[in-house]
Amino acid sequence: WGSILAAKAKKAPEPIDRLLDLATYKILAHHTLIRCPSYLEHQEELNRRIFDSVRLPELADKFGFDIECCCLFFRKMREAFEARLKSLQPYSSVVYAELVRMANSEHAGPKSEKDVPIELIDQFIAEAPSKIYMWSTDEIVEQTGLDTSVVSSILVHFASYFGETRQDYTFVAPVPQIQRKPFIQFHDGRWFLGLLDFFPFAIRPRIEEELKVQATNQPLWTRYQKMRADYLVQRTLATFSIAAPSAVRYANLKYDNPDRPGEETELDCLIRIDKTLLVIECKAGTFGDAAKRTAPKSLSKNIEQLIGEAAQQSNRAIRYIKSCKTAVFRVDRKTIEIDMSDVSEIIPVIVTLDHLDAVVSQLSILRRVGLLDAVGLELPWAMNIVDLGILCEMIEWPSQLL
């Protein structure tokens, strides 16, 4: 709404101003309204792969828990919520029946002695959430089977406390604190876990945030970034194989840079489906909080890093391929040759780890307003790895993918 009001306040806005206002409004509204952008099952799998405890054993020492502990915590506490909810059903059904009777009181008969007093209904509505979602640390330990130290570490790393919210907080934010720290501690030491469904989506941002801010974590942060990027490349190939099992797939290809003769450059993935080539760049970086708030500099920087660079890289590979009768790539000291006489179409693709739905759905607008420095480039087919997985699981034939 701020973007819309700012646009209306201008006396004679240029078309580019209106397009920019529209683009920033869509990005801001998208991240404000959509808190959990994928299915919980997909998010859990993503977390498991990225924070593999075998490849990153230091995470358990650094944080006091590993990804398996987080997944177990989440599953066990959801089961506990359901158990507590079922225990309230006998009484809640009576309350519900009374609410229905009261709503239709003008058509109902005289009140009977079995009717529930309104005070009890008020009490039930007020107390039911606390009966389901309020837990002590000992109760959580008993329910999850995890050590007390592990449970305490998880709670503390994802904890919000009363008084932490800024006093000038007036509007719903694209990334509120409660989304990253969904466990709320009360003064009596108990925890309100009613926002547990935010937890799987908070794991990666919170861990990455803590790894980046501590200088002692620099070697671990560097290795984690490499693992994260490698995971995205391998996951992209595996995901496309769901839709096109017979496709020929390559990762981490090297080829001669057409822009700088004598130099070598890289392409993340190349997939051949019949006579079509998918030239794929993978970006595992994060779309920052400031960009989600549509801060101009951060928004431009993030779009350029995650989309602009990938678009330029994929277009560079396409220029090289089209300039050759036989395109030559090198993969693990092996040479891959592609006869271009047997290729009818080349499609640039970008796969991201973060959800950039609001950005990739309006690439043409972003290019026109200058937020995407891709003049003259063929705009890519861009999507998040989770969305790509859902798409590939839905289609029946490779032709539907193309």
CSV table of C-alpha atoms in Angstrom, one decimal:
chain,number,residue,atom,x,y,z
A,1,TRP,CA,0.0,0.0,0.0
A,2,GLY,CA,2.9,2.3,0.7
A,3,SER,CA,4.0,1.9,-2.9
A,4,ILE,CA,0.6,2.6,-4.2
A,5,LEU,CA,0.1,5.7,-2.1
A,6,ALA,CA,3.6,6.9,-3.2
A,7,ALA,CA,2.6,6.5,-6.8
A,8,LYS,CA,-0.6,8.4,-6.4
A,9,ALA,CA,1.3,11.2,-4.6
A,10,LYS,CA,3.4,11.9,-7.7
A,11,LYS,CA,1.9,14.5,-10.0
A,12,ALA,CA,2.9,13.1,-13.4
A,13,PRO,CA,4.6,9.8,-12.9
A,14,GLU,CA,6.4,8.3,-15.8
A,15,PRO,CA,5.4,4.8,-17.0
A,16,ILE,CA,8.7,3.4,-15.6
A,17,ASP,CA,7.8,4.8,-12.1
A,18,ARG,CA,4.4,3.1,-12.2
A,19,LEU,CA,6.0,-0.2,-13.3
A,20,LEU,CA,8.5,0.1,-10.4
A,21,ASP,CA,5.8,0.8,-7.9
A,22,LEU,CA,3.8,-2.2,-9.2
A,23,ALA,CA,6.9,-4.5,-9.1
A,24,THR,CA,7.9,-3.5,-5.5
A,25,TYR,CA,4.4,-3.7,-4.3
A,26,LYS,CA,4.0,-7.2,-5.6
A,27,ILE,CA,7.3,-8.3,-4.0
A,28,LEU,CA,6.4,-6.7,-0.7
A,29,ALA,CA,2.9,-8.1,-0.6
A,30,HIS,CA,4.0,-11.6,-1.6
A,31,HIS,CA,6.5,-11.9,1.2
A,32,THR,CA,4.1,-10.4,3.7
A,33,LEU,CA,1.2,-12.7,2.8
A,34,ILE,CA,3.0,-16.0,2.1
A,35,ARG,CA,4.8,-17.1,5.3
A,36,CYS,CA,5.4,-20.8,4.5
A,37,PRO,CA,5.9,-21.0,0.7
A,38,SER,CA,6.2,-24.8,0.4
A,39,TYR,CA,4.8,-28.1,1.8
A,40,LEU,CA,6.2,-29.1,5.2
A,41,GLU,CA,7.3,-32.5,3.8
A,42,HIS,CA,9.4,-30.8,1.0
A,43,GLN,CA,10.9,-28.3,3.5
A,44,GLU,CA,11.9,-31.1,5.9
A,45,GLU,CA,13.6,-33.0,3.1
A,46,LEU,CA,15.4,-29.8,2.0
A,47,ASN,CA,16.6,-29.1,5.5
A,48,ARG,CA,17.9,-32.7,5.9
A,49,ARG,CA,19.9,-32.5,2.7
A,50,ILE,CA,21.4,-29.1,3.3
A,51,PHE,CA,22.4,-29.7,6.9
A,52,ASP,CA,23.5,-33.3,6.4
A,53,SER,CA,24.9,-34.2,9.9
A,54,VAL,CA,27.5,-36.6,8.2
A,55,ARG,CA,29.0,-33.9,6.1
A,56,LEU,CA,28.6,-31.1,8.6
A,57,PRO,CA,29.2,-32.7,12.0
A,58,GLU,CA,30.4,-29.4,13.5
A,59,LEU,CA,26.9,-28.0,13.5
A,60,ALA,CA,25.9,-30.2,16.4
A,61,ASP,CA,28.9,-28.9,18.4
A,62,LYS,CA,28.2,-25.3,17.4
A,63,PHE,CA,24.5,-25.2,18.1
A,64,GLY,CA,23.9,-28.1,20.5
A,65,PHE,CA,21.6,-29.9,18.0
A,66,ASP,CA,21.6,-31.3,14.5
A,67,ILE,CA,19.0,-31.5,11.8
A,68,GLU,CA,17.7,-34.9,12.8
A,69,CYS,CA,17.0,-33.5,16.3
A,70,CYS,CA,15.1,-30.6,14.8
A,71,CYS,CA,13.0,-33.0,12.6
A,72,LEU,CA,12.3,-35.3,15.5
A,73,PHE,CA,11.3,-32.3,17.7
A,74,PHE,CA,8.9,-31.0,15.0
A,75,ARG,CA,7.2,-34.4,14.4
A,76,LYS,CA,6.8,-35.4,18.0
A,77,MET,CA,5.4,-32.0,19.1
A,78,ARG,CA,2.8,-32.1,16.3
A,79,GLU,CA,1.8,-35.5,17.5
A,80,ALA,CA,1.6,-34.2,21.0
A,81,PHE,CA,-0.7,-31.3,19.9
A,82,GLU,CA,-3.0,-33.8,18.2
A,83,ALA,CA,-3.1,-35.9,21.4
A,84,ARG,CA,-4.0,-33.0,23.6
A,85,LEU,CA,-6.6,-31.8,21.1
A,86,LYS,CA,-8.3,-35.2,21.1
A,87,SER,CA,-8.3,-35.2,24.9
A,88,LEU,CA,-10.4,-32.0,24.8
A,89,GLN,CA,-12.9,-33.3,22.2
A,90,PRO,CA,-15.5,-34.7,24.6
A,91,TYR,CA,-15.9,-31.3,26.3
A,92,SER,CA,-15.4,-29.3,23.1
A,93,SER,CA,-18.2,-31.1,21.4
A,94,VAL,CA,-20.5,-30.1,24.2
A,95,VAL,CA,-19.3,-26.5,24.0
A,96,TYR,CA,-19.8,-26.5,20.2
A,97,ALA,CA,-23.3,-27.8,20.5
A,98,GLU,CA,-24.1,-25.1,23.0
A,99,LEU,CA,-22.7,-22.4,20.7
A,100,VAL,CA,-24.9,-23.7,17.9
A,101,ARG,CA,-28.0,-23.7,20.2
A,102,MET,CA,-27.2,-20.2,21.3
A,103,ALA,CA,-26.8,-19.0,17.7
A,104,ASN,CA,-30.2,-20.4,16.9
A,105,SER,CA,-31.7,-19.4,20.3
A,106,GLU,CA,-34.6,-17.6,18.8
A,107,HIS,CA,-35.7,-20.8,17.2
A,108,ALA,CA,-34.8,-23.1,20.1
A,109,GLY,CA,-36.9,-24.2,23.0
A,110,PRO,CA,-36.5,-23.3,26.6
A,111,LYS,CA,-33.1,-23.8,28.2
A,112,SER,CA,-32.5,-27.1,29.9
A,113,GLU,CA,-30.5,-27.9,33.0
A,114,LYS,CA,-27.9,-29.7,30.8
A,115,ASP,CA,-27.1,-26.5,28.8
A,116,VAL,CA,-23.5,-25.3,29.4
A,117,PRO,CA,-23.3,-21.9,31.2
A,118,ILE,CA,-21.8,-19.1,29.1
A,119,GLU,CA,-19.0,-18.6,31.6
A,120,LEU,CA,-17.8,-22.1,31.0
A,121,ILE,CA,-17.8,-21.5,27.2
A,122,ASP,CA,-15.7,-18.4,27.7
A,123,GLN,CA,-13.4,-20.2,30.0
A,124,PHE,CA,-13.0,-23.1,27.5
A,125,ILE,CA,-12.3,-20.8,24.6
A,126,ALA,CA,-9.7,-18.9,26.7
A,127,GLU,CA,-8.0,-22.0,28.1
A,128,ALA,CA,-8.0,-24.4,25.2
A,129,PRO,CA,-5.0,-22.9,23.3
A,130,SER,CA,-2.9,-23.0,26.5
A,131,LYS,CA,-3.9,-26.6,27.2
A,132,ILE,CA,-2.7,-27.6,23.7
A,133,TYR,CA,0.3,-25.3,23.0
A,134,MET,CA,1.8,-24.5,26.4
A,135,TRP,CA,4.6,-26.8,27.4
A,136,SER,CA,7.4,-26.9,30.0
A,137,THR,CA,10.9,-27.9,29.0
A,138,ASP,CA,10.5,-31.2,30.9
A,139,GLU,CA,7.3,-32.0,29.1
A,140,ILE,CA,8.9,-31.4,25.8
A,141,VAL,CA,11.8,-33.6,26.8
A,142,GLU,CA,9.4,-36.4,27.8
A,143,GLN,CA,7.4,-36.1,24.6
A,144,THR,CA,10.4,-35.9,22.1
A,145,GLY,CA,12.8,-38.3,23.8
A,146,LEU,CA,15.6,-35.8,23.2
A,147,ASP,CA,18.1,-34.9,25.9
A,148,THR,CA,17.3,-31.9,28.0
A,149,SER,CA,20.4,-30.0,26.7
A,150,VAL,CA,19.3,-30.6,23.1
A,151,VAL,CA,15.7,-29.4,23.7
A,152,SER,CA,17.0,-26.4,25.6
A,153,SER,CA,19.3,-25.5,22.7
A,154,ILE,CA,16.6,-25.7,20.1
A,155,LEU,CA,14.2,-23.6,22.2
A,156,VAL,CA,16.8,-20.9,22.9
A,157,HIS,CA,18.0,-20.6,19.3
A,158,PHE,CA,14.4,-20.2,18.1
A,159,ALA,CA,13.1,-18.2,21.0
A,160,SER,CA,11.2,-14.9,21.2
A,161,TYR,CA,10.7,-13.1,24.5
A,162,PHE,CA,8.3,-10.5,25.6
A,163,GLY,CA,9.6,-7.0,25.2
A,164,GLU,CA,11.8,-7.8,22.2
A,165,THR,CA,9.5,-6.3,19.6
A,166,ARG,CA,10.4,-2.8,18.6
A,167,GLN,CA,8.2,-0.2,20.2
A,168,ASP,CA,7.6,1.6,16.8
A,169,TYR,CA,6.4,-1.7,15.2
A,170,THR,CA,3.0,-0.8,13.6
A,171,PHE,CA,2.7,-2.7,10.4
A,172,VAL,CA,2.9,-6.3,9.4
A,173,ALA,CA,6.4,-7.0,8.2
A,174,PRO,CA,7.5,-9.2,5.3
A,175,VAL,CA,9.9,-11.1,7.7
A,176,PRO,CA,8.6,-10.7,11.3
A,177,GLN,CA,10.7,-11.8,14.2
A,178,ILE,CA,8.1,-14.4,15.1
A,179,GLN,CA,8.6,-16.2,11.8
A,180,ARG,CA,12.3,-16.8,12.5
A,181,LYS,CA,11.9,-17.3,16.3
A,182,PRO,CA,8.5,-19.0,16.7
A,183,PHE,CA,8.9,-20.3,20.2
A,184,ILE,CA,7.7,-17.8,22.9
A,185,GLN,CA,8.8,-18.1,26.5
A,186,PHE,CA,6.5,-17.0,29.3
A,187,HIS,CA,7.5,-15.6,32.6
A,188,ASP,CA,6.8,-18.9,34.4
A,189,GLY,CA,9.4,-20.7,32.1
A,190,ARG,CA,6.8,-22.5,30.0
A,191,TRP,CA,6.9,-22.3,26.2
A,192,PHE,CA,4.1,-21.4,23.8
A,193,LEU,CA,4.5,-23.6,20.7
A,194,GLY,CA,1.4,-22.6,18.8
A,195,LEU,CA,3.6,-21.4,15.9
A,196,LEU,CA,5.4,-24.7,15.5
A,197,ASP,CA,4.6,-24.8,11.7
A,198,PHE,CA,7.0,-21.9,11.2
A,199,PHE,CA,9.9,-24.0,12.7
A,200,PRO,CA,10.9,-26.0,9.5
A,201,PHE,CA,11.0,-22.7,7.6
A,202,ALA,CA,13.0,-20.9,10.2
A,203,ILE,CA,15.8,-23.5,10.5
A,204,ARG,CA,17.9,-22.5,7.5
A,205,PRO,CA,17.7,-18.7,7.9
A,206,ARG,CA,18.5,-18.9,11.6
A,207,ILE,CA,21.5,-21.2,11.3
A,208,GLU,CA,22.8,-19.2,8.3
A,209,GLU,CA,22.3,-16.0,10.2
A,210,GLU,CA,24.4,-17.2,13.2
A,211,LEU,CA,27.1,-18.7,11.0
A,212,LYS,CA,27.6,-15.4,9.1
A,213,VAL,CA,27.7,-13.1,12.1
A,214,GLN,CA,30.5,-15.0,14.0
A,215,ALA,CA,34.0,-14.6,12.6
A,216,THR,CA,35.0,-17.9,14.2
A,217,ASN,CA,32.5,-19.7,12.0
A,218,GLN,CA,34.1,-18.4,8.7
A,219,PRO,CA,35.7,-21.7,7.7
A,220,LEU,CA,32.5,-23.6,8.5
A,221,TRP,CA,30.4,-20.9,6.7
A,222,THR,CA,32.6,-21.2,3.6
A,223,ARG,CA,32.3,-25.0,3.5
A,224,TYR,CA,28.6,-24.8,4.1
A,225,GLN,CA,28.1,-22.5,1.2
A,226,LYS,CA,30.0,-24.9,-1.1
A,227,MET,CA,27.9,-27.8,0.2
A,228,ARG,CA,24.7,-25.8,-0.3
A,229,ALA,CA,25.6,-25.0,-3.9
A,230,ASP,CA,26.6,-28.6,-4.7
A,231,TYR,CA,23.4,-29.9,-3.2
A,232,LEU,CA,21.3,-27.5,-5.4
A,233,VAL,CA,23.1,-28.7,-8.6
A,234,GLN,CA,22.7,-32.4,-7.8
A,235,ARG,CA,19.1,-31.9,-6.7
A,236,THR,CA,18.3,-30.0,-9.9
A,237,LEU,CA,19.6,-32.9,-12.1
A,238,ALA,CA,17.7,-35.5,-10.0
A,239,THR,CA,14.5,-33.5,-10.1
A,240,PHE,CA,14.5,-33.1,-13.9
A,241,SER,CA,15.1,-36.9,-14.2
A,242,ILE,CA,11.7,-37.4,-12.5
A,243,ALA,CA,10.0,-35.8,-15.5
A,244,ALA,CA,12.4,-37.0,-18.1
A,245,PRO,CA,14.1,-40.3,-17.0
A,246,SER,CA,15.8,-40.8,-20.4
A,247,ALA,CA,17.3,-37.3,-20.5
A,248,VAL,CA,21.1,-37.0,-20.8
A,249,ARG,CA,22.3,-34.9,-17.8
A,250,TYR,CA,25.6,-33.3,-17.0
A,251,ALA,CA,26.8,-31.2,-14.1
A,252,ASN,CA,29.7,-28.8,-13.5
A,253,LEU,CA,30.7,-28.4,-17.2
A,254,LYS,CA,33.6,-26.3,-18.4
A,255,TYR,CA,33.9,-24.7,-21.8
A,256,ASP,CA,35.7,-22.0,-23.7
A,257,ASN,CA,34.5,-18.5,-22.7
A,258,PRO,CA,33.1,-16.9,-25.9
A,259,ASP,CA,33.6,-13.4,-24.4
A,260,ARG,CA,37.2,-13.9,-23.4
A,261,PRO,CA,39.1,-16.1,-25.8
A,262,GLY,CA,41.7,-18.3,-24.1
A,263,GLU,CA,39.8,-18.4,-20.8
A,264,GLU,CA,37.6,-21.2,-19.5
A,265,THR,CA,34.3,-20.8,-17.8
A,266,GLU,CA,31.6,-23.0,-16.2
A,267,LEU,CA,28.0,-24.1,-16.6
A,268,ASP,CA,26.2,-25.7,-13.7
A,269,CYS,CA,23.9,-28.1,-15.6
A,270,LEU,CA,23.2,-29.2,-19.1
A,271,ILE,CA,20.2,-31.5,-19.9
A,272,ARG,CA,19.3,-32.8,-23.2
A,273,ILE,CA,15.8,-34.0,-23.8
A,274,ASP,CA,15.4,-35.3,-27.4
A,275,LYS,CA,16.4,-32.3,-29.5
A,276,THR,CA,16.1,-29.7,-26.8
A,277,LEU,CA,18.9,-28.4,-24.6
A,278,LEU,CA,18.2,-27.0,-21.1
A,279,VAL,CA,21.1,-24.7,-20.1
A,280,ILE,CA,20.8,-24.4,-16.4
A,281,GLU,CA,22.4,-22.1,-13.8
A,282,CYS,CA,21.7,-22.8,-10.1
A,283,LYS,CA,21.8,-20.1,-7.4
A,284,ALA,CA,21.8,-21.2,-3.8
A,285,GLY,CA,22.1,-17.7,-2.3
A,286,THR,CA,19.5,-16.1,-0.1
A,287,PHE,CA,17.0,-13.4,-1.0
A,288,GLY,CA,17.7,-11.1,2.0
A,289,ASP,CA,15.3,-9.6,4.4
A,290,ALA,CA,16.0,-6.0,3.3
A,291,ALA,CA,15.2,-7.1,-0.3
A,292,LYS,CA,11.9,-8.6,0.9
A,293,ARG,CA,11.1,-5.2,2.4
A,294,THR,CA,11.9,-3.8,-1.1
A,295,ALA,CA,14.7,-1.6,0.2
A,296,PRO,CA,15.9,-0.2,-3.2
A,297,LYS,CA,19.6,-1.0,-3.0
A,298,SER,CA,19.2,-4.5,-1.4
A,299,LEU,CA,16.4,-5.4,-3.8
A,300,SER,CA,18.5,-4.4,-6.9
A,301,LYS,CA,21.6,-6.2,-5.5
A,302,ASN,CA,19.7,-9.4,-4.7
A,303,ILE,CA,17.9,-9.6,-8.0
A,304,GLU,CA,21.1,-9.0,-9.9
A,305,GLN,CA,23.1,-11.6,-7.9
A,306,LEU,CA,20.4,-14.3,-8.0
A,307,ILE,CA,18.7,-13.7,-11.3
A,308,GLY,CA,20.8,-11.2,-13.3
A,309,GLU,CA,24.1,-13.1,-13.0
A,310,ALA,CA,22.5,-16.4,-13.7
A,311,ALA,CA,20.7,-15.0,-16.8
A,312,GLN,CA,24.0,-13.7,-18.1
A,313,GLN,CA,25.8,-16.9,-17.5
A,314,SER,CA,23.2,-19.1,-19.1
A,315,ASN,CA,23.0,-16.7,-22.1
A,316,ARG,CA,26.8,-16.8,-22.4
A,317,ALA,CA,26.7,-20.6,-22.6
A,318,ILE,CA,23.9,-20.4,-25.2
A,319,ARG,CA,26.0,-18.0,-27.3
A,320,TYR,CA,28.9,-20.5,-27.2
A,321,ILE,CA,26.7,-23.4,-28.1
A,322,LYS,CA,25.2,-21.6,-31.1
A,323,SER,CA,28.6,-20.5,-32.3
A,324,CYS,CA,29.7,-24.1,-32.7
A,325,LYS,CA,28.8,-26.8,-35.2
A,326,THR,CA,29.9,-29.2,-32.4
A,327,ALA,CA,29.8,-27.7,-28.9
A,328,VAL,CA,32.6,-29.2,-26.7
A,329,PHE,CA,32.3,-29.3,-22.9
A,330,ARG,CA,34.7,-30.8,-20.3
A,331,VAL,CA,33.3,-32.8,-17.3
A,332,ASP,CA,35.7,-34.5,-14.9
A,333,ARG,CA,38.5,-34.6,-17.5
A,334,LYS,CA,36.1,-36.1,-20.0
A,335,THR,CA,35.0,-34.4,-23.2
A,336,ILE,CA,31.4,-34.0,-24.1
A,337,GLU,CA,30.5,-33.2,-27.7
A,338,ILE,CA,27.1,-32.0,-28.8
A,339,ASP,CA,26.3,-32.0,-32.5
A,340,MET,CA,24.3,-28.8,-33.1
A,341,SER,CA,22.7,-30.1,-36.3
A,342,ASP,CA,20.6,-32.4,-34.0
A,343,VAL,CA,19.5,-29.6,-31.7
A,344,SER,CA,16.3,-27.6,-32.5
A,345,GLU,CA,15.8,-25.5,-29.3
A,346,ILE,CA,17.9,-24.2,-26.4
A,347,ILE,CA,16.2,-23.0,-23.2
A,348,PRO,CA,17.9,-21.0,-20.5
A,349,VAL,CA,16.8,-22.1,-17.0
A,350,ILE,CA,17.6,-20.7,-13.5
A,351,VAL,CA,16.9,-22.8,-10.4
A,352,THR,CA,17.1,-21.1,-7.0
A,353,LEU,CA,17.2,-22.5,-3.5
A,354,ASP,CA,15.2,-19.5,-2.1
A,355,HIS,CA,11.6,-18.8,-3.1
A,356,LEU,CA,11.7,-15.9,-5.5
A,357,ASP,CA,8.1,-16.4,-6.8
A,358,ALA,CA,7.3,-12.7,-6.7
A,359,VAL,CA,10.5,-11.8,-8.6
A,360,VAL,CA,10.7,-14.5,-11.3
A,361,SER,CA,7.0,-14.0,-12.2
A,362,GLN,CA,7.7,-10.4,-13.4
A,363,LEU,CA,11.2,-10.5,-15.0
A,364,SER,CA,10.1,-8.5,-18.0
A,365,ILE,CA,8.9,-5.7,-15.8
A,366,LEU,CA,12.0,-5.7,-13.7
A,367,ARG,CA,14.2,-5.5,-16.8
A,368,ARG,CA,12.2,-2.5,-18.1
A,369,VAL,CA,12.6,-0.6,-14.8
A,370,GLY,CA,16.3,-1.4,-14.6
A,371,LEU,CA,16.3,-3.7,-11.6
A,372,LEU,CA,17.4,-6.6,-13.8
A,373,ASP,CA,20.5,-5.7,-15.9
A,374,ALA,CA,19.7,-8.1,-18.7
A,375,VAL,CA,19.2,-5.9,-21.7
A,376,GLY,CA,19.5,-8.0,-24.9
A,377,LEU,CA,19.4,-11.2,-22.9
A,378,GLU,CA,16.9,-14.0,-23.4
A,379,LEU,CA,14.9,-14.1,-20.2
A,380,PRO,CA,15.2,-17.5,-18.5
A,381,TRP,CA,12.7,-19.9,-17.2
A,382,ALA,CA,13.3,-19.4,-13.4
A,383,MET,CA,11.9,-21.3,-10.4
A,384,ASN,CA,12.6,-22.5,-6.9
A,385,ILE,CA,13.9,-26.1,-6.5
A,386,VAL,CA,10.8,-27.1,-4.5
A,387,ASP,CA,8.4,-25.8,-7.1
A,388,LEU,CA,10.4,-27.6,-9.8
A,389,GLY,CA,10.0,-30.8,-7.9
A,390,ILE,CA,6.3,-30.4,-7.6
A,391,LEU,CA,6.0,-29.6,-11.3
A,392,CYS,CA,8.1,-32.6,-12.3
A,393,GLU,CA,6.1,-34.9,-10.1
A,394,MET,CA,2.8,-33.8,-11.7
A,395,ILE,CA,3.6,-34.2,-15.4
A,396,GLU,CA,3.3,-37.5,-17.2
A,397,TRP,CA,5.5,-37.1,-20.2
A,398,PRO,CA,8.7,-35.1,-20.9
A,399,SER,CA,7.0,-33.2,-23.7
A,400,GLN,CA,4.7,-31.6,-21.1
A,401,LEU,CA,7.8,-30.2,-19.4
A,402,LEU,CA,9.0,-28.5,-22.6
